[in-house]
Amino acid sequence: MTAGEKAKAKTEQAEGKAKEALGEAIGNDRMAAEGQAKKSKGDAREAKEKAKDAFKR
């Protein structure tokens, strides 16, 4: 996995988790859902990069 893509995936996951937690804390369902979506996007990016690495070997 390239360092840039790995960092981007981790950043998306962290930002999504924080936004989701904030949305839940203040009772904003839309913000919580947006955070969950961003976290999922980061998870998907990480999985894609891991799959690419597996096929390189």
CSV table of C-alpha atoms in Angstrom, one decimal:
chain,number,residue,atom,x,y,z
A,1,MET,CA,0.0,0.0,0.0
A,2,THR,CA,1.4,3.4,-0.9
A,3,ALA,CA,2.1,5.6,2.0
A,4,GLY,CA,-0.1,8.4,0.6
A,5,GLU,CA,-3.1,6.2,0.1
A,6,LYS,CA,-2.7,4.5,3.5
A,7,ALA,CA,-2.5,7.9,5.2
A,8,LYS,CA,-5.6,9.1,3.3
A,9,ALA,CA,-7.5,6.0,4.4
A,10,LYS,CA,-6.6,6.4,8.0
A,11,THR,CA,-7.4,10.1,7.9
A,12,GLU,CA,-10.9,9.4,6.4
A,13,GLN,CA,-11.5,6.8,9.1
A,14,ALA,CA,-10.5,9.1,11.9
A,15,GLU,CA,-12.4,12.1,10.6
A,16,GLY,CA,-15.5,9.9,10.0
A,17,LYS,CA,-15.3,8.4,13.5
A,18,ALA,CA,-15.0,11.8,15.1
A,19,LYS,CA,-17.9,13.3,13.1
A,20,GLU,CA,-20.1,10.3,13.9
A,21,ALA,CA,-19.3,10.6,17.6
A,22,LEU,CA,-20.0,14.3,17.6
A,23,GLY,CA,-23.3,13.8,15.7
A,24,GLU,CA,-24.4,11.2,18.2
A,25,ALA,CA,-23.4,13.4,21.2
A,26,ILE,CA,-25.4,16.4,20.0
A,27,GLY,CA,-28.2,14.3,18.7
A,28,ASN,CA,-27.7,15.2,15.0
A,29,ASP,CA,-28.6,12.1,13.1
A,30,ARG,CA,-27.5,13.5,9.7
A,31,MET,CA,-24.0,14.4,11.0
A,32,ALA,CA,-23.7,10.9,12.6
A,33,ALA,CA,-24.7,9.3,9.3
A,34,GLU,CA,-22.2,11.5,7.3
A,35,GLY,CA,-19.5,10.5,9.7
A,36,GLN,CA,-20.3,6.8,9.3
A,37,ALA,CA,-20.3,7.2,5.5
A,38,LYS,CA,-16.8,8.8,5.6
A,39,LYS,CA,-15.5,6.1,8.0
A,40,SER,CA,-16.8,3.4,5.6
A,41,LYS,CA,-15.2,5.2,2.7
A,42,GLY,CA,-11.9,5.1,4.5
A,43,ASP,CA,-12.4,1.4,5.3
A,44,ALA,CA,-13.1,0.6,1.7
A,45,ARG,CA,-10.0,2.6,0.5
A,46,GLU,CA,-7.8,0.6,3.0
A,47,ALA,CA,-9.3,-2.7,1.8
A,48,LYS,CA,-8.7,-1.8,-1.8
A,49,GLU,CA,-5.0,-1.0,-1.1
A,50,LYS,CA,-4.5,-4.2,0.9
A,51,ALA,CA,-6.0,-6.2,-2.1
A,52,LYS,CA,-3.6,-4.4,-4.5
A,53,ASP,CA,-0.7,-5.3,-2.2
A,54,ALA,CA,-1.8,-8.9,-2.1
A,55,PHE,CA,-1.8,-9.2,-5.9
A,56,LYS,CA,1.6,-7.6,-6.2
A,57,ARG,CA,3.3,-10.5,-4.4
